[in-house]
């Protein structure tokens, strides 16, 4: 089982968001490794089975990919996780 990082460092989250906006393949890999277990954990807590959890996790990352350009790390108190 993959461990869940409950609160990834926000400075690393902001840095990751900027690299995602630059379409870095390493950043996308890091996103999945860092946030994948957390998203899956949240989905499981709602009672979803494993197949649905995998679907929700994949859809979440697809949504991030489609809208990452809308994240503005210069907004005061902006957090990638909160976005």
mmCIF file of C-alpha atoms in Angstrom:
data_model
loop_
_atom_site.group_PDB
_atom_site.id
_atom_site.type_symbol
_atom_site.label_atom_id
_atom_site.label_comp_id
_atom_site.label_asym_id
_atom_site.label_seq_id
_atom_site.Cartn_x
_atom_site.Cartn_y
_atom_site.Cartn_z
ATOM 1 C CA UNK A 1 0.000 0.000 0.000
ATOM 2 C CA UNK A 2 1.254 3.489 -0.829
ATOM 3 C CA UNK A 3 1.694 5.867 2.080
ATOM 4 C CA UNK A 4 -0.396 9.026 2.231
ATOM 5 C CA UNK A 5 1.242 12.371 2.871
ATOM 6 C CA UNK A 6 -1.514 14.271 4.655
ATOM 7 C CA UNK A 7 -0.053 17.748 4.150
ATOM 8 C CA UNK A 8 2.549 18.094 1.427
ATOM 9 C CA UNK A 9 4.716 21.174 1.977
ATOM 10 C CA UNK A 10 2.934 24.169 0.471
ATOM 11 C CA UNK A 11 6.166 25.694 -0.791
ATOM 12 C CA UNK A 12 6.774 22.477 -2.710
ATOM 13 C CA UNK A 13 3.129 22.610 -3.842
ATOM 14 C CA UNK A 14 3.535 26.116 -5.263
ATOM 15 C CA UNK A 15 6.788 25.151 -6.949
ATOM 16 C CA UNK A 16 5.107 22.064 -8.355
ATOM 17 C CA UNK A 17 2.191 24.133 -9.687
ATOM 18 C CA UNK A 18 4.555 26.463 -11.528
ATOM 19 C CA UNK A 19 6.399 23.503 -13.050
ATOM 20 C CA UNK A 20 3.059 21.951 -14.059
ATOM 21 C CA UNK A 21 2.155 25.192 -15.816
ATOM 22 C CA UNK A 22 5.434 24.845 -17.731
ATOM 23 C CA UNK A 23 4.282 21.317 -18.690
ATOM 24 C CA UNK A 24 7.267 19.563 -17.142
ATOM 25 C CA UNK A 25 6.867 15.793 -17.483
ATOM 26 C CA UNK A 26 8.816 15.344 -14.240
ATOM 27 C CA UNK A 27 6.359 17.664 -12.491
ATOM 28 C CA UNK A 28 3.385 15.594 -13.671
ATOM 29 C CA UNK A 29 5.079 12.446 -12.383
ATOM 30 C CA UNK A 30 5.770 14.171 -9.059
ATOM 31 C CA UNK A 31 2.147 15.340 -8.844
ATOM 32 C CA UNK A 32 0.856 11.786 -9.183
ATOM 33 C CA UNK A 33 3.398 10.430 -6.691
ATOM 34 C CA UNK A 34 2.782 13.181 -4.138
ATOM 35 C CA UNK A 35 -0.961 13.734 -4.395
ATOM 36 C CA UNK A 36 -2.219 10.438 -5.868
ATOM 37 C CA UNK A 37 -2.338 8.573 -2.550
ATOM 38 C CA UNK A 38 -3.997 11.564 -0.874
ATOM 39 C CA UNK A 39 -6.716 11.895 -3.536
ATOM 40 C CA UNK A 40 -7.316 8.134 -3.449
ATOM 41 C CA UNK A 41 -7.543 8.193 0.348
ATOM 42 C CA UNK A 42 -10.169 10.948 0.230
ATOM 43 C CA UNK A 43 -12.143 8.993 -2.374
ATOM 44 C CA UNK A 44 -12.025 5.781 -0.303
ATOM 45 C CA UNK A 45 -13.284 7.657 2.768
ATOM 46 C CA UNK A 46 -16.465 8.463 0.852
ATOM 47 C CA UNK A 47 -17.115 4.742 0.479
ATOM 48 C CA UNK A 48 -16.010 4.257 -3.116
ATOM 49 C CA UNK A 49 -14.729 0.843 -4.164
ATOM 50 C CA UNK A 50 -11.214 0.507 -5.600
ATOM 51 C CA UNK A 51 -12.272 0.816 -9.263
ATOM 52 C CA UNK A 52 -14.272 3.977 -8.579
ATOM 53 C CA UNK A 53 -11.419 5.345 -6.458
ATOM 54 C CA UNK A 54 -9.018 4.864 -9.370
ATOM 55 C CA UNK A 55 -11.485 6.583 -11.727
ATOM 56 C CA UNK A 56 -11.929 9.559 -9.386
ATOM 57 C CA UNK A 57 -8.175 9.878 -8.923
ATOM 58 C CA UNK A 58 -7.573 9.819 -12.675
ATOM 59 C CA UNK A 59 -10.380 12.327 -13.314
ATOM 60 C CA UNK A 60 -8.938 14.618 -10.643
ATOM 61 C CA UNK A 61 -5.546 14.701 -12.364
ATOM 62 C CA UNK A 62 -7.198 15.187 -15.752
ATOM 63 C CA UNK A 63 -9.075 18.170 -14.323
ATOM 64 C CA UNK A 64 -5.813 19.606 -12.968
ATOM 65 C CA UNK A 65 -4.209 19.155 -16.395
ATOM 66 C CA UNK A 66 -7.068 20.974 -18.109
ATOM 67 C CA UNK A 67 -7.118 23.931 -15.726
ATOM 68 C CA UNK A 68 -3.613 24.305 -14.243
ATOM 69 C CA UNK A 69 -3.150 27.527 -16.231
ATOM 70 C CA UNK A 70 -5.900 29.092 -14.081
ATOM 71 C CA UNK A 71 -3.889 28.639 -10.864
ATOM 72 C CA UNK A 72 -2.185 31.899 -9.849
ATOM 73 C CA UNK A 73 0.616 31.341 -7.336
ATOM 74 C CA UNK A 74 1.024 35.115 -6.881
ATOM 75 C CA UNK A 75 -2.367 35.506 -5.180
ATOM 76 C CA UNK A 76 -1.827 36.180 -1.455
ATOM 77 C CA UNK A 77 -2.285 32.999 0.593
ATOM 78 C CA UNK A 78 -2.617 30.921 -2.585
ATOM 79 C CA UNK A 79 -2.151 27.211 -2.015
ATOM 80 C CA UNK A 80 -1.954 24.568 -4.686
ATOM 81 C CA UNK A 81 -3.695 22.032 -2.475
ATOM 82 C CA UNK A 82 -6.499 24.488 -1.693
ATOM 83 C CA UNK A 83 -6.935 25.346 -5.348
#
